[in-house]
Amino acid sequence: MAVRSCLALWTLAVLSVPAFASNSAWNGMTTPESTKITAFTPYYVPPGAKSYDSTSPLLHYQGTWTESFSSAYVQTSLRTTSEENSAMTFSFTGTGIEWFGNTDNRHGVATVYMDGKMVQEVDLYSAKALKQQRVFWSFNLPQGRHTVKFVNSGKKNQKSKGTRMDVDALVVTLGTPTALSPLGPLAQNLQPSGSVAQWTLVQNGTTGVNAMQLAVISETHALMMDKVEHNPLSISGHPAWGALYNLKTNAVTPLNVQSNSFCAGGTFLSNGTMINVGGNPVVEDSTSAADFGDVDGLQAVRIFEPCDSENVGNCDIYENHARIRMASPRWYNTVMRLQDGSAMIIGGSLKGGWINNSTTNNPTIEFWPPKNIHGSNGMPIHLPFLVDTLSSNLFPITFLLPDGTVFMAANQDAMIYNWETNTEQRLPGIPNGVRVTYPMTGTGLLLPLSPANGYTPEILLCGGSTVDDSQAGYDISSQAPASAQCSRMVLTDDGIAAGWAVEQMPAARTMPDAVLLPDGRVLIVNGAGSGISGYGNVRGQVGASNADNPVLTPVLYDPAAPAGARFSSAGMPSSDIPRMYHSVATLTPSGRVMIAGSNPNLDRSEVRYGTEYRVEWLSPPYMSAERPAIVSAQKKIGFGEKVKMQVRLPSTAGAVVLMDLGYVTHAVHANSRMVYLETAPPAGGGGNTETLDVTGPPNALVYPPGPAFMYVVVNGVPSEGVKVMVGDGKGPKVDDGAWQK
Ligand SMILES: *[C@@H]1O[C@H](CO)[C@@H](O)[C@H](O)[C@H]1NC(C)=O
Ligand SMILES: *[C@@H]1O[C@H](CO)[C@@H](O)[C@H](O)[C@H]1NC(C)=O
Ligand SMILES: *[C@@H]1O[C@H](CO)[C@@H](O)[C@H](O)[C@H]1NC(C)=O
Ligand SMILES: CC(=O)N[C@H]1CO[C@H](CO)[C@@H](O)[C@@H]1O
């Protein structure tokens, strides 16, 4: 009997996979507001995980237990004990376990043992009676056989009237199929000792929420935003969908996000405050995400004030939906900082969907704080480019150029937008029919700006797809080959006349991430060799993924090398973790590259390609070289201001670079930027502390005012980055009239 009920539940979990797929992602699953918010029920069985009911014969009970029945319990049954030392023991094979049961004011304290070791005391008391609560969880166990034991400690908290402890169900995380072995020597590309420094890749830390959006906020932390889903990390009694990641200790701190941040964009403003804008409405679907109590995020402006200390306990997201919101709904918008320190918010859909079309398109820009410009009085300004680039035009690739205009690429097209005159200058189309924006996702960068090249802007676009974007989703295949093309153009009159120069990456990629390194080279990681972005739409989905054939080896691109000799994967380790849709990568202050995410799923899943929480750290060879150091530097650097920095250099020649590490999501590295500063290097070198004269960027067009990381680089070896504010640190001008709109 009991065995059958367990099997029945397992079958149910398996059956729900095709059901998710037929929901075609978030299509149509969007209601303007949540209509029936109920008490949050944390019980959730990710596709590919296994649930064991309290009646399963695999659960061994010792002592005195009673059984009760209610439709409110998983499989209608629950086991309860109030007796000290009564226990439940369960052995399983996997990487994680969750324990679900009731909590109320008659519950006591349980002691949990994992593989014979006491790991946690769990207080099961709650003032309100709640069912199917996740009372204990552990997600990062080594793959293999484990035994968990819950013991009634006989203790209780003072408010409680009893010492109850229940078992309703257990959910075992099996571990993604690709997670069978942790990264070993294979992936580390070990060289015989004594050889030159090599790239290394190690897996360390887990993100707790899917790292769909990632931005380094300080020397010690990165901020991650996700969509509302059943993540391992919890806050206020429900799973979190935003968190801070400690880059040094790998500790994760959940954030209290109110609205659904799927799929928002973000930027820092000139005063260091970050905004995260747009998203999705409350989603009501087969995973009951509506129960999370989130609110509609389509017009949300989420504010994250500067948080520079390593103790991030008091840092959180601020939302006030009545007062602080965008003028129009945006799902999949790009956000970019301008020379006046404000944010330009670009494009997106009016509601969640998949491939954009004229019904759902939001072909406009708006500003934060709102501006009264071109007669808009804070309302959206029409951008014809975003109409002409339908359908595959979400998350446009944009960069502020050193003349104050904005480069923009969407679908197969590119233009320069002058936001001060509201005029578009169309550029040559991207060659060979390659589409570069969602869901035919490529990536783009503004190559380093330097006094030596007169701050001449040059754009690099890589990857994407030539798949026809007018086809119905079910006619596109997950096996359709991605593009290997990189296109590069200098944005001067001559450069535009010469057009795009085309190069081929060693491997085709959709959804790649391009990361500027402080040595001026570009690292291209993540992505898939076939298919397109999103989940639950195409023919031949893998699990729910619209893409397949993960590309597991990063490639380095040297923009300064002669054409034909720019790409190299020599000595580059390969990963065994696919990084598909909703993956990210960023340079960190230490100089390492953080790689995280991958979640082509409606909700947490363990079916390939499952929801990936593991973080990888890619270390360029410079990490093990003798490194220069910034001993001390001013926290603020003005435009054209001459400042003195204390540095330690192994040899004399040294460059100082200012970097915006970007706001990374959906292969868009918004604001990513690298600017060489004018320096007067000291004569010394040889490891003594000495003074370096550095001049701030010439103006706000070359580096828009706001936070940056400064690295000193000697012979291609960078120091650790220190955070500086560029400009006067003041906030962008607030136009009261436009704000009241
Ligand atoms: C993982 O990171 C922690 C915290 O920095 C460190 O103590 C530990 O040694 C690291 N483990 C590996 C395998 O690198
Ligand atoms: C946009 O999508 C909607 C919903 O699928 C459809 O009814 C409409 O015809 C589409 N519009 C265009 C221009 O493709
Ligand atoms: C920065 O400016 C924005 C927009 O005016 C404002 O909301 C925010 O509170 C400011 N942050 C700080 C730290 O002053
Ligand atoms: C082709 C496509 O994906 N169209 C979608 C556009 O968005 C609307 C609204 O969500 C969907 O209903 C369409 O299916």
Coordinates of N, CA and C in Angstrom, one line a residue, residues 566-701:
R566 N 43.3 36.0 -33.4 CA 42.7 36.6 -32.2 C 42.1 35.6 -31.2
F567 N 41.6 34.5 -31.7 CA 40.9 33.5 -30.9 C 41.9 32.5 -30.4
S568 N 41.8 32.1 -29.1 CA 42.6 31.0 -28.6 C 41.9 30.3 -27.4
S569 N 41.9 29.0 -27.5 CA 41.5 28.2 -26.3 C 42.6 27.4 -25.7
A570 N 43.9 27.8 -26.1 CA 45.0 27.1 -25.6 C 45.1 27.1 -24.1
G571 N 45.3 26.0 -23.5 CA 45.4 25.9 -22.1 C 44.1 26.2 -21.3
M572 N 43.0 26.3 -22.1 CA 41.8 26.6 -21.4 C 41.0 25.4 -20.9
P573 N 40.7 25.4 -19.6 CA 40.0 24.2 -19.1 C 38.5 24.1 -19.6
S574 N 38.0 22.9 -19.7 CA 36.6 22.7 -20.0 C 35.8 22.5 -18.7
S575 N 34.6 22.9 -18.8 CA 33.7 22.7 -17.6 C 32.9 21.4 -17.9
D576 N 32.3 20.9 -16.8 CA 31.3 19.8 -17.1 C 29.9 20.3 -16.7
I577 N 29.8 21.6 -16.5 CA 28.5 22.2 -16.2 C 27.9 23.0 -17.4
P578 N 26.9 22.5 -18.0 CA 26.3 23.3 -19.1 C 25.8 24.6 -18.6
R579 N 26.0 25.7 -19.3 CA 25.5 27.0 -18.9 C 24.6 27.5 -20.0
M580 N 23.4 27.2 -19.9 CA 22.4 27.4 -21.0 C 21.7 28.7 -20.7
Y581 N 20.4 28.8 -21.0 CA 19.6 30.0 -20.8 C 19.6 30.4 -19.3
H582 N 19.7 31.7 -19.1 CA 19.8 32.2 -17.7 C 21.1 31.9 -17.0
S583 N 22.2 32.0 -17.8 CA 23.5 31.9 -17.2 C 24.2 33.2 -17.2
V584 N 25.2 33.4 -16.4 CA 25.9 34.7 -16.3 C 27.4 34.4 -16.1
A585 N 28.2 35.5 -16.4 CA 29.6 35.5 -16.1 C 30.1 36.9 -15.9
T586 N 30.9 37.1 -14.9 CA 31.4 38.5 -14.7 C 32.9 38.4 -14.2
L587 N 33.6 39.5 -14.5 CA 34.9 39.7 -13.9 C 34.6 40.1 -12.5
T588 N 35.5 39.7 -11.5 CA 35.3 40.1 -10.1 C 36.5 40.9 -9.7
P589 N 36.4 41.7 -8.6 CA 37.5 42.5 -8.2 C 38.9 41.7 -8.1
S590 N 38.8 40.5 -7.7 CA 40.1 39.7 -7.5 C 40.8 39.5 -8.8
G591 N 40.1 39.6 -9.9 CA 40.6 39.3 -11.2 C 40.1 37.9 -11.8
R592 N 39.5 37.1 -10.9 CA 38.9 35.9 -11.4 C 37.6 36.2 -12.1
V593 N 37.1 35.2 -12.9 CA 35.8 35.3 -13.5 C 34.8 34.4 -12.8
M594 N 33.7 35.0 -12.4 CA 32.7 34.2 -11.7 C 31.7 33.7 -12.8
I595 N 31.4 32.4 -12.8 CA 30.5 31.9 -13.8 C 29.3 31.2 -13.0
A596 N 28.1 31.5 -13.3 CA 27.0 31.0 -12.5 C 25.7 30.9 -13.4
G597 N 24.7 30.3 -12.8 CA 23.4 30.2 -13.4 C 23.2 29.1 -14.4
S598 N 22.1 29.1 -15.1 CA 21.6 28.2 -16.1 C 20.3 27.6 -15.5
N599 N 19.2 28.0 -16.2 CA 17.9 27.5 -15.8 C 16.9 27.7 -16.9
P600 N 16.9 26.8 -17.9 CA 15.9 26.9 -18.9 C 14.7 26.2 -18.5
N601 N 14.1 26.6 -17.4 CA 12.9 26.0 -16.8 C 12.0 27.0 -16.2
L602 N 10.7 26.5 -16.1 CA 9.6 27.4 -15.5 C 9.9 27.5 -14.0
D603 N 10.4 26.5 -13.4 CA 10.6 26.5 -11.9 C 11.8 25.5 -11.7
R604 N 12.3 25.5 -10.5 CA 13.5 24.6 -10.2 C 13.2 23.2 -10.8
S605 N 14.2 22.7 -11.5 CA 14.1 21.4 -12.1 C 15.4 20.7 -12.0
E606 N 15.3 19.4 -12.0 CA 16.5 18.6 -12.0 C 16.6 17.7 -13.2
V607 N 15.7 18.0 -14.2 CA 15.8 17.3 -15.4 C 16.7 18.1 -16.4
R608 N 17.6 17.4 -17.1 CA 18.5 18.1 -18.0 C 17.7 19.0 -18.9
Y609 N 18.0 20.3 -19.1 CA 19.1 21.0 -18.4 C 18.5 21.6 -17.1
G610 N 18.9 21.1 -16.0 CA 18.2 21.5 -14.7 C 18.6 22.9 -14.3
T611 N 18.1 23.2 -13.1 CA 18.4 24.5 -12.5 C 19.8 24.4 -11.8
E612 N 20.7 25.3 -12.2 CA 22.1 25.1 -11.8 C 22.5 26.2 -10.8
Y613 N 22.8 25.8 -9.6 CA 23.2 26.7 -8.5 C 24.7 26.8 -8.3
R614 N 25.5 25.9 -8.9 CA 26.9 25.8 -8.6 C 27.6 27.0 -9.3
V615 N 28.6 27.5 -8.6 CA 29.4 28.6 -9.1 C 30.8 28.0 -9.5
E616 N 31.3 28.5 -10.7 CA 32.6 28.2 -11.1 C 33.5 29.5 -11.1
W617 N 34.7 29.3 -10.9 CA 35.7 30.4 -10.9 C 36.8 30.1 -11.9
L618 N 36.8 30.9 -12.9 CA 37.9 30.8 -13.9 C 39.0 31.7 -13.6
S619 N 40.2 31.2 -13.4 CA 41.3 32.1 -13.1 C 42.3 32.1 -14.3
P620 N 42.4 33.3 -14.8 CA 43.5 33.5 -15.9 C 44.8 33.3 -15.3
P621 N 45.8 33.0 -16.2 CA 47.2 32.7 -15.7 C 47.7 33.8 -14.8
Y622 N 47.2 35.1 -15.0 CA 47.8 36.2 -14.2 C 47.5 36.0 -12.7
M623 N 46.5 35.2 -12.4 CA 46.1 35.0 -11.0 C 47.3 34.4 -10.2
S624 N 48.1 33.6 -10.9 CA 49.2 33.0 -10.2 C 50.6 33.6 -10.5
A625 N 50.5 34.8 -11.2 CA 51.8 35.5 -11.5 C 52.1 36.4 -10.3
E626 N 53.2 37.0 -10.3 CA 53.6 38.1 -9.3 C 52.7 39.3 -9.6
R627 N 51.8 39.7 -8.7 CA 50.9 40.7 -9.1 C 51.2 42.1 -8.5
P628 N 50.9 43.1 -9.3 CA 51.0 44.5 -8.7 C 49.9 44.7 -7.7
A629 N 50.0 45.7 -6.9 CA 48.9 46.0 -5.9 C 48.6 47.5 -5.8
I630 N 47.4 47.8 -5.6 CA 47.0 49.2 -5.3 C 47.0 49.2 -3.7
V631 N 48.0 50.0 -3.2 CA 48.1 50.0 -1.7 C 47.1 51.0 -1.2
S632 N 46.9 52.1 -1.8 CA 45.8 53.0 -1.4 C 45.5 53.9 -2.6
A633 N 44.2 54.3 -2.6 CA 43.7 55.1 -3.7 C 42.5 55.9 -3.1
Q634 N 42.3 57.1 -3.7 CA 41.1 57.9 -3.3 C 39.8 57.1 -3.7
K635 N 38.8 57.3 -2.9 CA 37.5 56.6 -3.1 C 36.7 57.3 -4.2
K636 N 37.2 58.5 -4.6 CA 36.4 59.2 -5.6 C 37.4 59.8 -6.6
I637 N 37.1 59.8 -7.9 CA 38.0 60.4 -8.8 C 37.2 61.3 -9.8
G638 N 37.5 62.6 -9.9 CA 36.7 63.5 -10.8 C 37.2 63.4 -12.2
F639 N 36.4 64.0 -13.1 CA 36.7 64.0 -14.5 C 37.9 64.9 -14.7
G640 N 39.0 64.4 -15.3 CA 40.2 65.1 -15.6 C 41.0 65.4 -14.3
E641 N 40.5 64.9 -13.1 CA 41.2 65.2 -11.9 C 42.5 64.4 -11.8
K642 N 43.6 65.1 -11.3 CA 44.9 64.4 -11.1 C 44.9 63.9 -9.7
V643 N 45.1 62.6 -9.5 CA 45.2 62.0 -8.1 C 46.4 61.2 -8.0
K644 N 46.8 61.0 -6.7 CA 48.0 60.1 -6.5 C 47.5 58.8 -5.9
M645 N 48.1 57.7 -6.4 CA 47.8 56.4 -5.9 C 49.1 55.8 -5.4
Q646 N 48.9 55.0 -4.3 CA 50.1 54.3 -3.8 C 50.0 52.9 -4.4
V647 N 51.0 52.5 -5.0 CA 51.0 51.2 -5.7 C 52.3 50.4 -5.4
R648 N 52.2 49.1 -5.6 CA 53.4 48.3 -5.6 C 53.5 47.6 -6.9
L649 N 54.6 47.8 -7.6 CA 54.7 47.3 -9.0 C 56.0 46.4 -9.1
P650 N 55.8 45.2 -9.6 CA 57.0 44.3 -9.8 C 58.0 44.9 -10.8
S651 N 57.5 45.6 -11.8 CA 58.4 46.3 -12.7 C 57.8 47.6 -13.1
T652 N 58.4 48.4 -13.9 CA 58.0 49.8 -14.0 C 56.8 50.1 -14.9
A653 N 56.7 49.5 -16.0 CA 55.6 49.9 -16.9 C 54.3 49.5 -16.3
G654 N 53.4 50.4 -16.2 CA 52.1 50.1 -15.6 C 51.0 50.9 -16.2
A655 N 49.9 50.3 -16.4 CA 48.7 51.0 -16.9 C 47.6 51.0 -15.8
V656 N 46.8 52.0 -15.8 CA 45.7 52.0 -14.8 C 44.4 51.9 -15.6
V657 N 43.5 51.0 -15.3 CA 42.3 50.9 -16.1 C 41.1 51.0 -15.1
L658 N 40.1 51.6 -15.7 CA 38.8 51.9 -14.9 C 37.8 50.9 -15.6
M659 N 37.1 50.1 -14.8 CA 36.2 49.2 -15.4 C 34.8 49.2 -14.8
D660 N 33.8 49.2 -15.6 CA 32.5 48.9 -15.2 C 32.3 47.5 -15.5
L661 N 32.0 46.7 -14.4 CA 31.9 45.2 -14.6 C 30.5 44.8 -15.2
G662 N 29.6 45.8 -15.3 CA 28.4 45.6 -16.0 C 27.3 45.0 -15.2
Y663 N 26.1 45.1 -15.7 CA 24.9 44.4 -15.2 C 24.6 43.3 -16.1
V664 N 24.8 42.1 -15.7 CA 24.8 40.9 -16.6 C 23.5 40.2 -16.6
T665 N 22.8 40.0 -17.7 CA 21.7 39.1 -17.8 C 21.4 38.8 -19.2
H666 N 21.0 37.6 -19.5 CA 20.6 37.2 -20.9 C 21.7 37.6 -21.9
A667 N 22.9 37.4 -21.5 CA 24.1 37.6 -22.4 C 24.3 39.1 -22.7
V668 N 23.5 40.0 -22.1 CA 23.7 41.4 -22.2 C 24.6 41.9 -21.0
H669 N 25.7 42.5 -21.3 CA 26.6 43.0 -20.3 C 26.4 44.6 -20.3
A670 N 25.3 45.0 -19.8 CA 24.9 46.4 -19.9 C 25.9 47.2 -19.1
N671 N 26.4 48.3 -19.7 CA 27.3 49.3 -19.1 C 28.7 48.8 -19.0
S672 N 29.0 47.5 -19.4 CA 30.3 47.0 -19.4 C 31.3 48.0 -20.1
R673 N 32.4 48.3 -19.5 CA 33.2 49.3 -20.0 C 34.6 49.2 -19.4
M674 N 35.6 49.6 -20.3 CA 37.0 49.6 -19.8 C 37.7 50.9 -20.4
V675 N 38.2 51.7 -19.5 CA 38.8 52.9 -20.0 C 40.3 53.0 -19.4
Y676 N 41.2 53.2 -20.2 CA 42.6 53.4 -19.8 C 42.8 54.8 -19.3
L677 N 43.4 55.0 -18.2 CA 43.6 56.4 -17.6 C 45.0 56.8 -18.0
E678 N 45.2 58.1 -18.1 CA 46.5 58.7 -18.3 C 47.3 58.6 -17.0
T679 N 48.5 58.1 -17.1 CA 49.3 57.9 -15.8 C 50.7 58.4 -16.1
A680 N 51.3 58.8 -15.0 CA 52.7 59.1 -15.0 C 53.4 58.1 -14.1
P681 N 53.9 57.0 -14.7 CA 54.4 55.9 -13.9 C 55.7 56.3 -13.2
P682 N 55.8 55.8 -12.0 CA 57.0 56.1 -11.2 C 58.2 55.4 -11.8
A683 N 59.4 55.8 -11.5 CA 60.6 55.3 -12.1 C 61.0 53.9 -11.5
G684 N 60.6 53.7 -10.3 CA 61.1 52.6 -9.5 C 60.8 51.2 -10.0
G685 N 59.6 50.7 -9.5 CA 59.3 49.3 -9.7 C 60.0 48.4 -8.7
G686 N 60.1 47.1 -8.9 CA 60.9 46.3 -8.0 C 60.2 46.0 -6.7
G687 N 58.9 46.3 -6.6 CA 58.2 45.8 -5.4 C 58.1 46.8 -4.3
N688 N 58.7 48.0 -4.5 CA 58.5 49.0 -3.4 C 57.2 49.8 -3.5
T689 N 56.7 50.3 -2.4 CA 55.5 51.1 -2.5 C 55.9 52.5 -3.0
E690 N 55.2 52.9 -4.0 CA 55.5 54.2 -4.6 C 54.3 54.9 -5.1
T691 N 54.5 56.1 -5.6 CA 53.3 56.9 -5.9 C 53.1 57.0 -7.4
L692 N 51.9 56.8 -7.9 CA 51.6 56.8 -9.3 C 50.6 58.0 -9.5
D693 N 50.9 58.9 -10.5 CA 50.0 60.0 -10.8 C 49.0 59.5 -11.8
V694 N 47.7 59.6 -11.5 CA 46.7 59.1 -12.4 C 45.7 60.3 -12.7
T695 N 45.2 60.4 -13.9 CA 44.3 61.4 -14.2 C 42.9 60.7 -14.5
G696 N 41.9 61.2 -13.9 CA 40.5 60.7 -14.1 C 40.1 60.8 -15.6
P697 N 39.1 60.0 -16.0 CA 38.7 60.1 -17.4 C 38.4 61.5 -17.8
P698 N 38.6 61.9 -19.1 CA 38.5 63.3 -19.4 C 37.1 63.9 -19.2
N699 N 36.0 63.1 -19.4 CA 34.7 63.6 -19.2 C 33.7 62.5 -19.0
A700 N 32.4 62.9 -18.8 CA 31.4 61.9 -18.5 C 30.9 61.1 -19.7
L701 N 31.4 61.5 -20.9 CA 31.1 60.7 -22.1 C 31.9 59.5 -22.2

